[in-house]
CSV table of C-alpha atoms in Angstrom, one decimal:
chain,number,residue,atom,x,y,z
A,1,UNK,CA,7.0,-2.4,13.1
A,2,UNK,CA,10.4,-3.1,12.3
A,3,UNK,CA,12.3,-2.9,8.7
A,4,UNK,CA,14.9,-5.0,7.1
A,5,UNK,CA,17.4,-2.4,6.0
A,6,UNK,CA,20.7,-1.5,4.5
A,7,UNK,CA,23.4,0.1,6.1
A,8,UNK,CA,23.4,4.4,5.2
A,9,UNK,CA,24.5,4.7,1.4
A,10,UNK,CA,25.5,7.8,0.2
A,11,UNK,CA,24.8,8.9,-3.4
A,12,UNK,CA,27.4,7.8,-5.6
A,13,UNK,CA,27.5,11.1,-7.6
A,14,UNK,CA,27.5,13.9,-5.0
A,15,UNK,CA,24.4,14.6,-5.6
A,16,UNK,CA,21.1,15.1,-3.8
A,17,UNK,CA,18.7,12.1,-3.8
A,18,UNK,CA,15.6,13.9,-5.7
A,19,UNK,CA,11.7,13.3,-4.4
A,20,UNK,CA,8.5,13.1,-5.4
A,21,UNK,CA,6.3,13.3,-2.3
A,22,UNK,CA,2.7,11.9,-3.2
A,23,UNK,CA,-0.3,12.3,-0.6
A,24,UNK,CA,-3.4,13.6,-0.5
A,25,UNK,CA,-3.5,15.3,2.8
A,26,UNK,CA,-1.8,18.5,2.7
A,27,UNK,CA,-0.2,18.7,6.3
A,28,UNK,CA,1.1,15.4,5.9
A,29,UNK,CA,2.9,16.5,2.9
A,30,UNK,CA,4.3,19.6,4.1
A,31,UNK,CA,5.7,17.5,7.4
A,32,UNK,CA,7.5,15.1,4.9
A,33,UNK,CA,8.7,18.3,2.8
A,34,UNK,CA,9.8,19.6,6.3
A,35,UNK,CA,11.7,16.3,7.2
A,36,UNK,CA,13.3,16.1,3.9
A,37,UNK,CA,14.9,19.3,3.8
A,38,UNK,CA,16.7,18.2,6.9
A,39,UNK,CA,18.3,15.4,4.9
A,40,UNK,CA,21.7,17.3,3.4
A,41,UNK,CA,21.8,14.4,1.1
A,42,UNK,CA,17.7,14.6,-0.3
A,43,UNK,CA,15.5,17.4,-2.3
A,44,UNK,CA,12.2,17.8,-2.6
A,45,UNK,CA,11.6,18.5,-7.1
A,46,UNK,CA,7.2,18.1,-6.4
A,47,UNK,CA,4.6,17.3,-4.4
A,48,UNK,CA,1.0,15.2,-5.6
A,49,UNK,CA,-2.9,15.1,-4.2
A,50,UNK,CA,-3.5,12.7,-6.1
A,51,UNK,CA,-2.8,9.8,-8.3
A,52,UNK,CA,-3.4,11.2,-11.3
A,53,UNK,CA,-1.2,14.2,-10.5
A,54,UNK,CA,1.4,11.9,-8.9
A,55,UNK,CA,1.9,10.3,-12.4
A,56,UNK,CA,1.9,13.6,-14.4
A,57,UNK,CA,5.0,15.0,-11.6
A,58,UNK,CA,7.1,12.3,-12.0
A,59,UNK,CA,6.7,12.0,-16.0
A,60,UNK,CA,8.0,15.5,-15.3
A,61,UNK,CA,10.3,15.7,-12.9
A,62,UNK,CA,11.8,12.0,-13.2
A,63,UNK,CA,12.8,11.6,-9.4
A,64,UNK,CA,15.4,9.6,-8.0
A,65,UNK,CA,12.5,8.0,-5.0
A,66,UNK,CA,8.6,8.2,-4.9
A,67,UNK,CA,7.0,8.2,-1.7
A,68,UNK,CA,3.8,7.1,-2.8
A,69,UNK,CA,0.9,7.3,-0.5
A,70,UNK,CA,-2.0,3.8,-1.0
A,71,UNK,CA,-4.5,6.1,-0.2
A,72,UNK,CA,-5.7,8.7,-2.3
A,73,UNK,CA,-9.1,10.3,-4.3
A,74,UNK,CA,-9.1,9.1,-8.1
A,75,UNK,CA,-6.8,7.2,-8.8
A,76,UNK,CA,-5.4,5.9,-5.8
A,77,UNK,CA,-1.8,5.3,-4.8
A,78,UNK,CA,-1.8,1.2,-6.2
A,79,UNK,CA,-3.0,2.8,-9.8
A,80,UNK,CA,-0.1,5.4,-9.8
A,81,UNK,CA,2.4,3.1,-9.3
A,82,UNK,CA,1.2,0.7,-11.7
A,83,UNK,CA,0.9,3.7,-14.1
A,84,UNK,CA,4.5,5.1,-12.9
A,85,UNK,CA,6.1,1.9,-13.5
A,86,UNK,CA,4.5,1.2,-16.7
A,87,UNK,CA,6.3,4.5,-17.9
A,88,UNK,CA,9.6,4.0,-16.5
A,89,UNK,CA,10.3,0.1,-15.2
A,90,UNK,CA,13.7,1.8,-13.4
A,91,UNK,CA,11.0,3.9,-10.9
A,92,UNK,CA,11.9,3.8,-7.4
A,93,UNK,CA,9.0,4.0,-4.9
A,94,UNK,CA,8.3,3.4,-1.9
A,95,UNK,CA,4.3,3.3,-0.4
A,96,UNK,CA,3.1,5.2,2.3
A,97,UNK,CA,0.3,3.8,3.9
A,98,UNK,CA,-1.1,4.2,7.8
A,99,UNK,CA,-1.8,0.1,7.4
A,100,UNK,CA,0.4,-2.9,8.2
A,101,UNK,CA,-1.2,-5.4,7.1
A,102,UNK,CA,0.2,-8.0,5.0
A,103,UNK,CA,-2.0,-8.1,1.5
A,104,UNK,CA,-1.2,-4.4,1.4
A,105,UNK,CA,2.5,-5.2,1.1
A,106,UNK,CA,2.3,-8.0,-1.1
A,107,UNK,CA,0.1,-5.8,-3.7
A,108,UNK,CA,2.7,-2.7,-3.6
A,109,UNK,CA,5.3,-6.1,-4.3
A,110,UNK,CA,3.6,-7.1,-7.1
A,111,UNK,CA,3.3,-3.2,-8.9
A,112,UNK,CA,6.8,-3.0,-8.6
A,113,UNK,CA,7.5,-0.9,-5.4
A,114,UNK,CA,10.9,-1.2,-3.7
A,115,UNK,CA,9.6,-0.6,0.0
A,116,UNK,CA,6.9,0.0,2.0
A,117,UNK,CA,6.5,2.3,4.8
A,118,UNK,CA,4.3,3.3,8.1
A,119,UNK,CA,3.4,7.0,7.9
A,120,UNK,CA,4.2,6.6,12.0
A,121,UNK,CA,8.0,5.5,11.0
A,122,UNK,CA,10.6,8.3,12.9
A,123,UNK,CA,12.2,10.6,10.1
A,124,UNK,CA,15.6,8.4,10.5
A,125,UNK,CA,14.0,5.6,9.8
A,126,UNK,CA,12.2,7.0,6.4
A,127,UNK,CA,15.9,8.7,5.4
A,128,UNK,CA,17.5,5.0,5.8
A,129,UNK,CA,14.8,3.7,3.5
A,130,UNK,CA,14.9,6.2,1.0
A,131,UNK,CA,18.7,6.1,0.7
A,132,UNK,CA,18.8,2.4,0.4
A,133,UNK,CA,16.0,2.4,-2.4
A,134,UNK,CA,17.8,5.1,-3.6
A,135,UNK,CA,21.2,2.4,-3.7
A,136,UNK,CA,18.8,-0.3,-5.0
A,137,UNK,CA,18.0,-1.9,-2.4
A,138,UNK,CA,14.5,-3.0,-0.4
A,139,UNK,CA,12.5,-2.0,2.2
A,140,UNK,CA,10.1,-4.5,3.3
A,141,UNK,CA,8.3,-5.1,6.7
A,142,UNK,CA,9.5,-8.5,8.1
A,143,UNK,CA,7.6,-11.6,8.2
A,144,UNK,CA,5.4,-11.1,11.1
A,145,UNK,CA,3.9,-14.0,11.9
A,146,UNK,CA,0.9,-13.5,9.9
A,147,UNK,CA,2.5,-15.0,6.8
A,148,UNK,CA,3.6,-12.2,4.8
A,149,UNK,CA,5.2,-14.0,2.0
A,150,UNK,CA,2.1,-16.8,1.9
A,151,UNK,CA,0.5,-17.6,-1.4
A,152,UNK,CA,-1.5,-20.9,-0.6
A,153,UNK,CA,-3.7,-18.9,1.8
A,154,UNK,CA,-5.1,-16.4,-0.3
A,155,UNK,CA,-8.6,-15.2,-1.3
A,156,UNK,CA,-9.6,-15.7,-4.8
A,157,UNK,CA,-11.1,-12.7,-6.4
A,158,UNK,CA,-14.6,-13.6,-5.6
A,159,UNK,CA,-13.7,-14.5,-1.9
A,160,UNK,CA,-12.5,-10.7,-1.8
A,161,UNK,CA,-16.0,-9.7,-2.7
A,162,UNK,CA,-17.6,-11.8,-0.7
A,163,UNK,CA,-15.8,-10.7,2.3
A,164,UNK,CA,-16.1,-7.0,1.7
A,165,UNK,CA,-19.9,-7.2,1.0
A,166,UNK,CA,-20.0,-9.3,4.8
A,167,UNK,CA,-17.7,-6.3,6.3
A,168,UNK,CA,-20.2,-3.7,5.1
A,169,UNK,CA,-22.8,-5.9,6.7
A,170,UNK,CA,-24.6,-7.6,4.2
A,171,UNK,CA,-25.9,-10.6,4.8
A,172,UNK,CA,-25.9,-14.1,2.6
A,173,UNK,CA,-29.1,-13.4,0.3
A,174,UNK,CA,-28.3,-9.8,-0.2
A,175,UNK,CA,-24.6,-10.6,-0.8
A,176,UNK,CA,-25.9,-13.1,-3.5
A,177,UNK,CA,-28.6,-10.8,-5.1
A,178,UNK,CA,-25.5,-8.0,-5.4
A,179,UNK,CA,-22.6,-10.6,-6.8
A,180,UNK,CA,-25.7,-12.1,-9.3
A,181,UNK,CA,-25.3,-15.9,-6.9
A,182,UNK,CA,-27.3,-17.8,-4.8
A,183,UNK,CA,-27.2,-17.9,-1.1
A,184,UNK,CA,-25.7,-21.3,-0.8
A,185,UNK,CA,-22.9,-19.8,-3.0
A,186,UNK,CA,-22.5,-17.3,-0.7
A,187,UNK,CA,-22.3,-19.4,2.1
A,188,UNK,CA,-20.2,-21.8,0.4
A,189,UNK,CA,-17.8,-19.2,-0.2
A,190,UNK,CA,-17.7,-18.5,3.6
A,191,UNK,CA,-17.1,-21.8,4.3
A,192,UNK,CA,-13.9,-21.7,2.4
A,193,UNK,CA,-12.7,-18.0,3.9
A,194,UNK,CA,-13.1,-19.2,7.3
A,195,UNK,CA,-10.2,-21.6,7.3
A,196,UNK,CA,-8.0,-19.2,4.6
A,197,UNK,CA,-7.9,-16.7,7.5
A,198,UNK,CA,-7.7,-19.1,10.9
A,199,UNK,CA,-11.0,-17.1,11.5
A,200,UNK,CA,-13.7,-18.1,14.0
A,201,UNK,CA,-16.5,-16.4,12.3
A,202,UNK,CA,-17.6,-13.6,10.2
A,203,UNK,CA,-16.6,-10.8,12.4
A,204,UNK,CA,-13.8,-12.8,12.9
A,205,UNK,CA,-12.6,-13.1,9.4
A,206,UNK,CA,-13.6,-9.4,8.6
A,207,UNK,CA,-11.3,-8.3,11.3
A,208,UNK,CA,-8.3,-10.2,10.4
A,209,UNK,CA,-8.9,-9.0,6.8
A,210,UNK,CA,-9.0,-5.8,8.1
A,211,UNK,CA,-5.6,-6.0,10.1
A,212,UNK,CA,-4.0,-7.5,6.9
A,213,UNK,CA,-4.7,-5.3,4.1
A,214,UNK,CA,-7.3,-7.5,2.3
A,215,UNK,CA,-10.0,-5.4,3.1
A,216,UNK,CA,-9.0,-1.5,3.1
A,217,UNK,CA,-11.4,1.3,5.4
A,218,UNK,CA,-11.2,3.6,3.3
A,219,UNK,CA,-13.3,1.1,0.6
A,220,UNK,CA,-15.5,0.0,3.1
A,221,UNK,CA,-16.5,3.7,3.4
A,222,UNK,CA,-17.0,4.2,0.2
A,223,UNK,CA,-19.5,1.5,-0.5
A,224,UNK,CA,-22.8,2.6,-0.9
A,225,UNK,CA,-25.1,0.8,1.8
């Protein structure tokens, strides 16, 4: 997937951009460490497993850029940043995720993140948007096609609920008895999630939530069936 960027910006001081690297899965931290100290111009100051930790390194270390992975035990990577920024409103960071979709992006948006990146993005790619975060500028996926930037389309709260309870394959009574509404509720809620998403059906409308970021795996998993 493409990335709107800047053109290379070098730090205006001389000095190495610092990073916090934040990711539960060890080898994929020690790959980014390993990228990094290829950069002349970056340093690794700490590494995180989790959200909780991420927070308590950069309170820390203060670094220049966060890469900030979504995904993580405990507090995930959506609570750090929220946390992060709520300590320091200057924080730069950038999400990792292995997700494009959409409602991902516009969520990181919202906490105050400066970019979002694939963890499949080539190392030059990841340097470019680190030093223009770093510069203060964005990194944001383009508008795909899917509507990245739409507001008019999107689920309320409760549609969100509904639709994860369908993806975990629940049906309209049981989805009903669990939210504490009746079926017809339930189905009236489908009625208007159908045409939110351009979906045909219920598997329809769980896979395009799915390839957006509305609905996240890893929460899927999680949920007890």
């Amino acid at each position: 997937m493409p990335y709107h960027h800047q053109p290379e910006t070098k730090p205006a001081n001389g000095l190495p951009i610092r990073i916090l690297i934040a990711d539960d899965h060890q080898l994929l931290r020690e790959g980014l460490q390993a990228v990094i100290a290829k950069a002349a111009d970056m340093t690794l100051v700490a590494t995180a497993s989790s959200g909780e930790e991420a927070v308590e390194k950069f309170k820390a270390t203060i670094p220049d850029v966060t890469l900030m992975d979504v995904r993580m035990p405990g507090m995930d990577g959506l609570g750090a940043i929220e946390a992060i920024r709520a300590f320091n409103s200057n924080a730069k960071i950038i999400a990792l995720s292995t997700y494009a979709g959409d409602a991902l992006v516009r969520s990181v948006q919202r906490l105050g993140a400066r970019g979002y990146l694939l963890k499949s993005m080539l190392a030059e790619k990841m340097f470019t948007a680190i030093r223009d975060v770093h510069a203060g500028c964005m990194c944001w996926p383009p508008d795909d096609g899917r509507g990245m930037m739409r507001t008019k389309d999107e689920l309320s709260p409760r549609e969100r609920e509904v639709i994860h309870f369908v993806a975990c394959g629940g049906t309209n009574k049981e989805i009903g008895l669990h939210l504490g509404i009746t079926e017809e509720t339930v189905k009236g809620y489908m009625r208007s999630i159908l045409p939110k998403l351009g979906a045909s059906d219920r598997a329809n409308a769980v896979a395009i939530s799915l390839q957006r970021g509305i609905l996240n795996a890893w929460e899927l998993e999680a949920t007890p069936r």
